[in-house]
Coordinates of C-alpha atoms in Angstrom, one line a residue:
Chain A
M25 CA 89.9 109.6 142.0
I26 CA 91.3 111.8 139.8
G27 CA 92.8 115.3 141.6
M28 CA 90.5 118.2 139.7
A29 CA 93.6 119.7 138.3
R30 CA 94.5 116.5 136.9
E31 CA 90.9 116.5 135.7
R32 CA 91.0 119.6 133.9
R33 CA 94.1 118.7 131.7
L34 CA 92.6 115.5 131.2
A35 CA 89.3 117.3 129.8
E36 CA 91.5 120.2 127.6
I37 CA 93.8 117.1 126.6
F38 CA 90.4 115.5 124.5
V39 CA 89.6 118.6 123.4
E40 CA 92.9 119.3 121.5
V41 CA 92.5 115.9 121.0
A42 CA 88.7 116.1 119.2
D43 CA 89.9 119.0 117.4
S44 CA 93.2 117.3 115.9
L45 CA 90.3 115.2 114.1
V46 CA 88.3 116.8 112.3
D47 CA 89.8 118.1 109.8
D48 CA 93.7 116.3 107.7
F49 CA 95.6 115.8 110.8
D50 CA 99.1 114.6 111.2
V51 CA 98.6 111.6 113.0
I52 CA 102.4 111.4 114.4
D53 CA 102.7 115.0 115.9
L54 CA 99.6 114.2 116.8
L55 CA 101.2 111.4 118.7
Q56 CA 104.0 113.2 119.9
R57 CA 101.9 115.6 121.3
L58 CA 99.9 113.3 123.1
S59 CA 102.8 110.9 124.4
T60 CA 104.3 114.9 125.8
R61 CA 100.9 114.6 127.8
C62 CA 101.4 111.2 128.9
V63 CA 104.7 112.2 131.1
E64 CA 102.5 115.8 132.6
L65 CA 99.6 113.7 133.3
L66 CA 101.4 110.1 134.7
D67 CA 104.7 112.5 136.0
V68 CA 106.8 109.9 134.2
A69 CA 110.3 109.9 132.9
A70 CA 109.6 109.4 129.4
A71 CA 106.5 107.8 127.0
G72 CA 106.5 106.3 123.4
I73 CA 103.7 105.1 121.5
L74 CA 104.6 101.8 119.5
L75 CA 102.8 100.6 116.7
A76 CA 103.2 96.8 115.0
D77 CA 103.9 97.1 110.7
A78 CA 102.9 94.2 108.7
N79 CA 105.6 91.2 110.2
G80 CA 103.8 92.4 113.3
E81 CA 107.1 93.4 114.6
L82 CA 106.4 97.1 116.6
Q83 CA 107.9 100.1 115.9
I84 CA 108.2 103.1 117.7
I85 CA 105.3 106.0 116.2
A86 CA 106.2 108.5 118.3
A87 CA 107.5 109.6 122.0
S88 CA 107.7 112.4 124.5
D89 CA 111.6 112.9 123.1
E90 CA 112.9 112.8 120.5
H91 CA 116.6 111.9 121.8
T92 CA 117.7 108.7 120.0
R93 CA 119.0 107.2 123.0
L94 CA 115.5 106.7 124.1
L95 CA 114.5 105.9 120.6
E96 CA 116.8 103.4 120.4
L97 CA 115.2 101.7 123.6
F98 CA 111.6 101.7 121.5
A99 CA 113.3 99.7 119.1
L100 CA 114.9 97.4 121.0
Q101 CA 111.5 96.2 121.4
H102 CA 110.9 94.8 118.0
D103 CA 111.2 91.3 119.4
Q104 CA 112.2 91.7 122.9
G105 CA 110.4 94.0 126.0
P106 CA 106.9 94.4 127.8
C107 CA 106.1 96.0 124.9
V108 CA 105.8 92.7 123.3
E109 CA 104.4 91.1 126.0
C110 CA 101.4 93.2 125.8
Y111 CA 101.3 93.3 122.4
R112 CA 101.0 89.6 121.8
T113 CA 98.6 88.5 124.8
G114 CA 96.3 92.0 125.1
N115 CA 97.0 92.4 129.0
A116 CA 98.4 95.5 130.5
R117 CA 102.1 95.1 132.1
T118 CA 102.2 97.9 134.8
N119 CA 105.0 98.2 137.2
I120 CA 107.5 96.3 136.1
D121 CA 110.9 96.9 138.3
L122 CA 113.2 97.0 135.8
T123 CA 116.0 96.7 138.3
R124 CA 114.9 93.0 139.5
P125 CA 116.4 90.5 137.8
E126 CA 114.1 88.1 138.4
T127 CA 111.5 90.9 136.7
T128 CA 112.8 91.0 133.8
V129 CA 114.4 87.7 133.2
A130 CA 112.4 87.7 129.5
W131 CA 114.1 90.8 128.3
P132 CA 117.6 91.2 129.5
R133 CA 118.3 93.1 126.6
F134 CA 116.1 95.6 127.0
A135 CA 115.6 95.4 130.7
A136 CA 119.5 96.5 131.0
R137 CA 119.7 98.9 128.1
A138 CA 116.4 101.0 130.3
R139 CA 118.6 100.7 133.3
T140 CA 121.5 102.6 131.4
T141 CA 119.7 105.0 130.2
G142 CA 118.9 106.3 133.8
Y143 CA 115.0 103.9 134.4
V144 CA 113.8 102.1 137.5
A145 CA 110.4 101.2 136.5
T146 CA 108.2 100.3 132.9
H147 CA 104.4 99.6 132.0
A148 CA 103.2 98.7 128.9
I149 CA 99.5 99.0 127.6
P150 CA 97.6 97.7 124.2
L151 CA 96.3 99.9 122.4
R152 CA 93.2 98.4 121.4
L153 CA 90.6 98.5 118.6
R154 CA 87.8 96.2 119.6
S155 CA 89.7 92.7 120.3
R156 CA 93.0 94.0 118.2
V157 CA 96.0 94.7 119.2
V158 CA 97.3 97.4 117.1
G159 CA 100.1 98.5 119.6
A160 CA 101.7 99.8 122.6
L161 CA 101.7 102.8 124.9
N162 CA 105.2 102.7 126.6
L163 CA 105.8 104.6 129.9
F164 CA 109.1 105.0 131.9
Q165 CA 110.1 106.3 135.0
T166 CA 113.7 107.5 136.1
R167 CA 112.2 107.3 140.2
A168 CA 110.4 104.2 141.5
H169 CA 106.5 105.4 142.6
R170 CA 104.0 103.0 142.1
L171 CA 101.6 103.8 139.8
G172 CA 97.8 103.5 141.1
D173 CA 95.1 102.0 139.3
D174 CA 93.6 105.4 138.4
D175 CA 96.9 105.9 136.6
I176 CA 96.8 103.3 135.3
A177 CA 92.8 103.8 133.8
L178 CA 93.8 107.6 132.9
A179 CA 97.2 105.3 130.5
R180 CA 94.5 103.4 129.2
A181 CA 92.7 106.5 127.9
L182 CA 95.0 107.8 126.3
A183 CA 96.3 105.2 124.7
D184 CA 92.5 104.7 123.2
V185 CA 92.5 108.0 122.2
A186 CA 95.9 107.4 120.8
T187 CA 94.2 104.6 119.0
I188 CA 91.9 106.5 117.3
A189 CA 93.8 109.1 115.9
I190 CA 95.6 106.6 114.3
L191 CA 92.7 104.6 112.5
Q192 CA 90.8 108.1 111.8
Q193 CA 93.5 109.4 109.6
R194 CA 91.9 109.2 106.3
T195 CA 94.7 109.8 103.3
L196 CA 92.2 111.7 100.7
E197 CA 91.9 108.9 98.2
Q198 CA 91.4 106.0 100.7
S199 CA 88.6 105.0 102.5
H200 CA 89.5 101.7 103.2
V201 CA 91.0 99.5 105.8
E202 CA 92.3 100.8 109.3
N203 CA 95.8 98.4 107.9
S204 CA 96.8 101.4 105.8
Q205 CA 96.0 104.0 108.4
L206 CA 98.8 102.0 110.0
E207 CA 101.0 101.8 107.8
T208 CA 100.9 105.3 106.5
A209 CA 102.1 106.0 109.8
L210 CA 104.8 103.3 110.3
S211 CA 106.0 104.6 106.8
S212 CA 105.9 109.0 107.7
R213 CA 108.5 107.8 110.7
I214 CA 111.0 106.0 108.8
L215 CA 110.4 109.4 106.6
I216 CA 111.2 111.5 109.7
E217 CA 114.1 109.5 110.6
Q218 CA 115.5 109.6 107.3
V219 CA 115.0 113.9 107.0
K220 CA 116.7 114.2 110.4
G221 CA 119.6 113.2 109.8
V222 CA 119.6 114.8 106.2
L223 CA 118.6 117.9 108.5
A224 CA 121.3 116.9 110.8
E225 CA 124.4 116.5 108.3
R226 CA 123.7 119.9 106.8
W227 CA 123.2 122.2 109.9
D228 CA 126.1 119.8 111.5
S229 CA 124.4 119.7 114.2
S230 CA 123.2 115.9 116.6
V231 CA 119.7 114.3 114.8
D232 CA 117.9 115.8 118.3
D233 CA 118.7 119.6 117.6
A234 CA 118.0 118.9 113.8
F235 CA 114.6 117.4 114.6
A236 CA 113.8 120.5 117.2
A237 CA 114.3 122.6 114.2
F238 CA 112.4 121.4 112.1
R239 CA 109.1 120.8 113.9
A240 CA 108.7 124.0 115.3
Y241 CA 109.1 125.5 111.4
A242 CA 106.9 122.8 110.3
R243 CA 104.1 123.5 113.9
A244 CA 104.3 127.4 112.9
R245 CA 103.1 126.7 109.7
H246 CA 100.8 124.3 110.1
L247 CA 102.7 121.5 107.8
R248 CA 102.4 117.5 108.1
L249 CA 105.3 116.6 109.6
S250 CA 106.2 113.6 106.4
E251 CA 104.8 116.0 103.8
F252 CA 107.3 117.9 104.6
A253 CA 110.0 116.2 105.0
A254 CA 109.2 114.0 102.0
Q255 CA 109.8 117.9 100.7
I256 CA 112.9 118.2 102.2
I257 CA 114.4 115.0 101.3
S258 CA 113.3 115.0 97.1
G259 CA 114.9 118.7 97.5
G260 CA 111.6 120.4 96.8
F261 CA 112.0 122.6 99.9
D262 CA 115.0 124.7 100.6
T263 CA 116.6 124.0 103.8
A264 CA 117.6 127.4 104.2
D265 CA 114.9 129.1 105.2
I266 CA 114.8 126.8 108.3
P267 CA 116.1 128.6 111.3
P268 CA 119.0 125.6 112.1
P269 CA 119.8 125.3 115.5
A270 CA 121.8 127.3 117.7
P271 CA 125.5 125.3 117.2
D272 CA 126.5 123.7 120.8
R273 CA 129.8 122.3 120.3
S274 CA 130.2 121.2 124.4
A275 CA 127.5 118.2 123.5
D276 CA 128.2 115.2 122.1
R277 CA 125.6 112.9 124.3
P278 CA 121.7 113.4 124.0
G279 CA 120.1 114.3 127.1
Chain B
M23 CA 90.0 87.9 123.8
A24 CA 93.4 89.4 122.3
E25 CA 94.8 88.5 118.9
S26 CA 97.4 90.3 117.5
G27 CA 97.1 91.8 114.9
T28 CA 96.5 89.7 111.9
V29 CA 98.6 87.0 111.3
I30 CA 99.5 85.8 108.1
S31 CA 98.1 82.9 106.6
D32 CA 99.6 79.4 106.0
G33 CA 99.7 79.2 102.1
M34 CA 101.8 83.1 102.4
A35 CA 103.8 82.2 105.5
E36 CA 105.0 79.0 103.5
V37 CA 105.2 81.6 101.1
L38 CA 108.0 83.7 102.2
R39 CA 109.7 80.9 103.7
R40 CA 110.3 79.3 100.2
L41 CA 111.7 83.4 99.3
H42 CA 115.1 82.6 100.0
L43 CA 115.2 79.1 99.2
D44 CA 113.6 78.9 95.4
G45 CA 116.0 78.8 92.8
P46 CA 115.1 80.6 89.3
G47 CA 111.8 81.3 88.7
D48 CA 108.9 83.2 88.6
P49 CA 107.2 83.4 91.6
T50 CA 104.4 85.2 91.3
P51 CA 101.7 81.8 90.7
A52 CA 102.2 80.3 94.3
W53 CA 101.7 84.1 95.0
A54 CA 98.3 84.2 93.3
R55 CA 97.5 81.1 94.8
A56 CA 98.5 82.4 98.2
L57 CA 96.9 85.8 98.1
G58 CA 93.6 84.0 96.9
A59 CA 93.8 86.6 94.4
E60 CA 93.2 86.8 90.4
G61 CA 96.7 87.9 89.4
V62 CA 99.9 89.5 91.5
A63 CA 102.8 91.5 89.5
L64 CA 106.1 92.9 91.1
T65 CA 107.0 96.1 89.4
L66 CA 110.0 97.2 90.1
L67 CA 112.4 100.7 89.7
V68 CA 115.3 100.5 88.2
G69 CA 117.8 102.5 86.4
A70 CA 119.0 106.4 87.2
E71 CA 115.6 107.4 85.7
R72 CA 113.6 104.8 88.6
T73 CA 111.8 103.3 85.6
P74 CA 109.0 101.1 86.6
E75 CA 110.3 97.6 85.4
P76 CA 107.7 95.0 85.7
L77 CA 109.5 92.0 87.1
W78 CA 106.8 89.1 87.4
C79 CA 103.5 88.6 86.4
H80 CA 100.9 86.3 86.7
P81 CA 98.8 85.4 84.7
D82 CA 98.9 87.3 81.5
L83 CA 95.9 89.7 82.8
S84 CA 98.4 90.4 84.9
A85 CA 101.1 92.1 82.5
R86 CA 98.7 93.7 80.4
F87 CA 97.6 95.6 83.4
E88 CA 100.7 96.8 84.3
E89 CA 101.9 97.6 80.6
L90 CA 98.5 99.7 81.3
Q91 CA 98.6 101.6 83.6
F92 CA 102.8 102.4 83.4
T93 CA 102.1 103.5 79.8
L94 CA 98.8 105.3 80.9
G95 CA 101.3 107.6 84.0
E96 CA 97.8 106.7 85.9
G97 CA 96.3 103.8 87.9
P98 CA 96.9 103.0 91.3
G99 CA 101.1 101.4 90.3
P100 CA 102.0 105.0 89.2
E101 CA 100.5 106.3 91.8
V102 CA 101.8 104.2 95.4
I103 CA 105.4 105.2 93.1
H104 CA 104.4 109.1 93.7
N105 CA 102.6 108.4 96.7
G106 CA 105.1 105.3 98.9
L107 CA 101.3 104.6 100.1
P108 CA 99.1 101.6 99.2
V109 CA 95.9 102.7 97.0
L110 CA 93.4 99.9 98.0
E111 CA 90.4 99.8 95.3
P112 CA 89.2 96.3 95.2
D113 CA 86.2 97.4 93.3
L114 CA 87.5 99.5 90.2
D115 CA 83.1 100.2 89.8
R116 CA 83.7 102.4 92.6
V117 CA 86.1 104.6 91.9
R118 CA 85.6 107.8 90.5
L119 CA 86.3 108.3 86.7
E120 CA 88.1 111.4 87.0
R121 CA 90.8 109.9 89.0
W122 CA 92.0 107.3 86.2
P123 CA 90.0 108.5 83.2
A124 CA 92.0 106.2 80.6
L125 CA 92.5 103.7 82.6
L126 CA 89.4 102.9 84.3
P127 CA 87.1 102.6 80.6
A128 CA 90.7 100.0 80.0
A129 CA 90.7 97.7 83.0
A130 CA 86.8 96.9 82.6
N131 CA 88.0 96.3 79.2
M132 CA 90.4 93.6 80.4
G133 CA 88.2 92.7 82.6
V134 CA 89.5 93.8 85.7
H135 CA 87.4 93.9 89.1
G136 CA 89.7 95.9 91.0
V137 CA 93.6 96.3 91.9
C138 CA 95.0 97.0 95.5
C139 CA 98.7 98.1 94.8
F140 CA 101.4 97.7 98.0
P141 CA 104.2 99.9 98.2
L142 CA 107.9 98.5 98.2
G143 CA 109.8 101.2 100.0
L144 CA 111.2 102.6 102.8
G145 CA 110.5 106.2 104.2
A146 CA 112.1 108.5 101.1
I147 CA 112.9 105.1 99.2
R148 CA 110.8 103.4 96.6
V149 CA 111.7 100.6 95.6
G150 CA 108.7 99.2 93.6
V151 CA 104.9 98.3 94.3
L152 CA 103.3 95.3 94.4
T153 CA 100.0 95.1 92.2
V154 CA 97.1 92.4 93.2
L155 CA 94.3 92.4 90.9
C156 CA 91.2 91.5 92.9
D157 CA 89.0 88.1 92.1
G158 CA 84.8 88.7 91.1
E159 CA 83.7 89.6 94.9
R160 CA 85.8 92.9 95.1
R161 CA 86.8 92.7 97.9
M162 CA 90.2 92.3 100.2
G163 CA 89.8 90.5 103.1
A164 CA 91.7 90.8 106.2
Q165 CA 93.1 87.8 105.9
Q166 CA 94.5 88.9 102.4
Y167 CA 95.5 92.1 103.6
A168 CA 97.9 91.2 106.1
D169 CA 99.5 88.2 103.6
A170 CA 99.9 91.3 101.1
G171 CA 101.9 93.8 103.5
A172 CA 104.1 90.8 104.6
L173 CA 105.1 89.9 100.7
A174 CA 105.3 93.4 100.0
A175 CA 107.3 93.9 103.0
A176 CA 109.5 90.8 102.7
L177 CA 110.1 92.3 99.2
T178 CA 111.5 95.7 99.7
S179 CA 114.1 94.4 102.2
A180 CA 115.0 91.6 99.2
F181 CA 115.4 94.7 97.0
L182 CA 117.0 96.8 99.2
G183 CA 119.7 97.0 97.2
G184 CA 120.7 93.6 96.1
D185 CA 122.6 91.1 97.4
L186 CA 126.2 91.9 98.9
R187 CA 127.2 88.7 99.0
R188 CA 129.8 88.1 96.7
D189 CA 129.2 84.0 96.5
G190 CA 126.1 84.1 95.6
D191 CA 125.6 81.5 92.8
G192 CA 125.2 83.6 90.3
S193 CA 121.1 83.1 89.4
A194 CA 119.7 86.3 88.6
L195 CA 116.5 85.6 90.5
D196 CA 118.3 84.5 93.5
I197 CA 116.4 87.2 95.8
P198 CA 119.5 88.1 98.7
E199 CA 119.0 87.7 102.3
P200 CA 117.3 90.8 104.1
P201 CA 119.3 93.0 105.8
S202 CA 118.8 93.2 109.5
G203 CA 118.6 96.3 111.9
L204 CA 116.1 98.1 110.1
H205 CA 113.9 98.9 112.5
R206 CA 116.2 100.9 114.7
P207 CA 116.1 105.1 114.1
A208 CA 119.7 104.8 113.7
V209 CA 119.6 103.0 110.2
H210 CA 117.1 105.7 108.6
Q211 CA 119.4 108.3 110.6
A212 CA 122.6 107.4 108.9
T213 CA 120.8 106.6 105.8
G214 CA 120.1 110.6 105.6
M215 CA 123.1 112.3 106.6
I216 CA 124.8 109.5 104.2
S217 CA 122.7 110.9 101.4
V218 CA 123.9 114.2 102.0
Q219 CA 128.1 113.2 102.8
L220 CA 127.6 112.0 99.2
G221 CA 125.6 113.6 97.6
V222 CA 123.0 110.5 96.8
S223 CA 119.8 108.5 96.4
M224 CA 118.7 107.5 100.3
Q225 CA 118.5 104.2 98.0
E226 CA 122.0 104.2 97.7
A227 CA 123.6 106.1 100.6
L228 CA 121.0 103.0 102.8
L229 CA 123.5 100.6 99.9
R230 CA 126.7 102.3 101.2
L231 CA 125.9 101.6 104.9
R232 CA 124.9 98.1 104.2
A233 CA 128.0 97.5 102.5
H234 CA 130.0 98.9 105.4
A235 CA 128.8 96.8 107.7
Y236 CA 129.0 94.0 105.7
G237 CA 132.4 94.9 104.9
S238 CA 133.9 95.7 108.0
E239 CA 131.6 92.5 109.7
R240 CA 129.4 94.7 112.0
P241 CA 125.6 95.1 112.5
L242 CA 124.5 98.0 110.3
G243 CA 122.5 99.3 113.6
E244 CA 126.1 99.4 115.2
V245 CA 127.8 101.5 112.4
A246 CA 124.2 103.6 111.9
Q247 CA 125.0 105.0 115.3
D248 CA 128.8 105.5 114.4
V249 CA 127.7 107.5 111.9
V250 CA 124.6 109.6 113.8
A251 CA 127.3 110.3 116.6
R252 CA 129.7 111.3 113.7
R253 CA 132.4 108.7 114.1
L254 CA 132.3 107.5 111.2
R255 CA 131.9 109.8 107.7
F256 CA 131.6 108.1 104.2
R257 CA 132.9 110.7 101.7
D258 CA 134.4 110.1 97.8
E259 CA 136.8 110.3 96.0
P260 CA 138.0 113.7 94.9
T261 CA 137.4 112.4 91.6
G262 CA 134.1 110.7 92.3
D263 CA 131.1 112.3 89.9
C264 CA 129.0 111.3 93.3
T265 CA 126.4 109.6 90.5
G266 CA 126.5 106.0 92.9
D267 CA 130.0 104.6 91.2
S268 CA 132.3 106.3 92.9
T269 CA 134.3 104.4 95.5
G270 CA 133.8 105.9 99.1
D271 CA 136.9 104.9 101.5
F272 CA 135.2 102.3 103.5
T273 CA 133.6 100.5 100.7
D274 CA 136.4 100.0 98.3
D275 CA 136.4 95.9 98.6
F276 CA 133.2 96.3 97.6
T277 CA 132.3 98.6 95.3
D278 CA 131.8 96.0 92.4
D279 CA 129.3 94.6 93.8
F280 CA 127.2 97.6 93.5
D281 CA 128.4 99.3 90.3
D282 CA 126.2 99.0 88.2
D283 CA 123.1 99.5 90.7
G284 CA 122.4 101.8 87.9
S285 CA 120.7 99.4 86.4
G286 CA 118.9 97.8 88.8
P287 CA 119.0 95.4 91.8
H288 CA 118.0 92.3 89.9
S289 CA 117.9 91.8 86.2
P290 CA 115.2 90.2 84.6
D291 CA 116.6 88.9 82.2
G292 CA 117.9 85.2 83.7
G293 CA 114.0 84.3 84.0
K294 CA 112.7 85.8 81.3
G295 CA 114.8 86.4 78.0

């Protein structure tokens, strides 16, 4: 049974998501919040949501934190890793021990990178729409503690919420098929990576810090991350108005 | 039972396989057949002004529809170019007249039933638009959608910045191999950084990044990581005018390959002129 505190927290999350779905919402921001909640509720180190693109390759759409090392780990799974398996078979792959070579023989590059980043276990939960799999929720742990059936059930519930969020999003003139929602989300993601680079260069900061400042500004003003990013890139917004991240010369590495 | 998205059809798989094999010639009849569409058009954004230029259209109806919407400046194509998102209107009768007041009556006169447009682009980068004219059934099925999306994605990669190889056969319609590594966040982050370093567009910045990777024979993702970690910087010569034809420190050997990038990735002359 799920503990009371966690049950209450879960109820709050569902309310939070339901609230967000009412209006024209920012899908990337919502998915990012959901990823953060996964980390909290499941007591894991990191969570990310991956979606399949037009070529059936998985792309990262949101993560509990945006550290480049973590993003690169998700990016590796465009062709190999537990999420690819989960996406292709439609089955969850849970409690994968990254330290056992025999369990990771199918995706050596992914496993090696995950271990270098400090992770010892991972889980992949499918994002399902009826009989169709559209992506995967990926969880990472830095210390080995087995996720039980309740935890996995909870992760599935969060994955379902993510799927609903992605496919509920309606852009103004377009009520057609769910596929375009996926594409919109994927395209927004690339836009956000591009703007991270633009801001990091202008501010002479790391891309991670640039993103944090960008997101804080957007959230405080209820701007959609992708639209705000597009505005900055097109020169339609003076980035001098955004408080830059505090200079941190000591930290060359992310984390 | 689970299926992974919608798998592309055998017909489209063949189209994509041939994309890099076929010599000069208009591939759109084959695209239209594979998509089961009434017509298909590929329009690219060319020049510094990013002018929409139809490259391939099939049949004539598609050519006339492209001309109509880009002359009027309204319709699904211009909308896709503006927003970078697909516009799917397989039944034009169901579109409110206020949305495209000049286009809708003209399209009805031409006998265009419905239109679905797919962007060719990458984040803020816009390369062009793939326009599919729907047949009298006025719908776009999941299979057609998956096929058209896959075709648009393949064309995006192919037309992102022209062919960096020097030993091409010179054919104007030779579709270049797509760059690999575009799934990596660092590539898009580096593109953003380079666009500021050189004062150029995102598209130009990605091209410069690719040129450097190609020139140094290193994977795109690896070079991108060097840029993000600030181990590598792109600079123009002091005399550079920052319009894209100045010589970058790291791209000297290759600049002549895309000096004329401003005229678009591929001139259609070879196929039409």
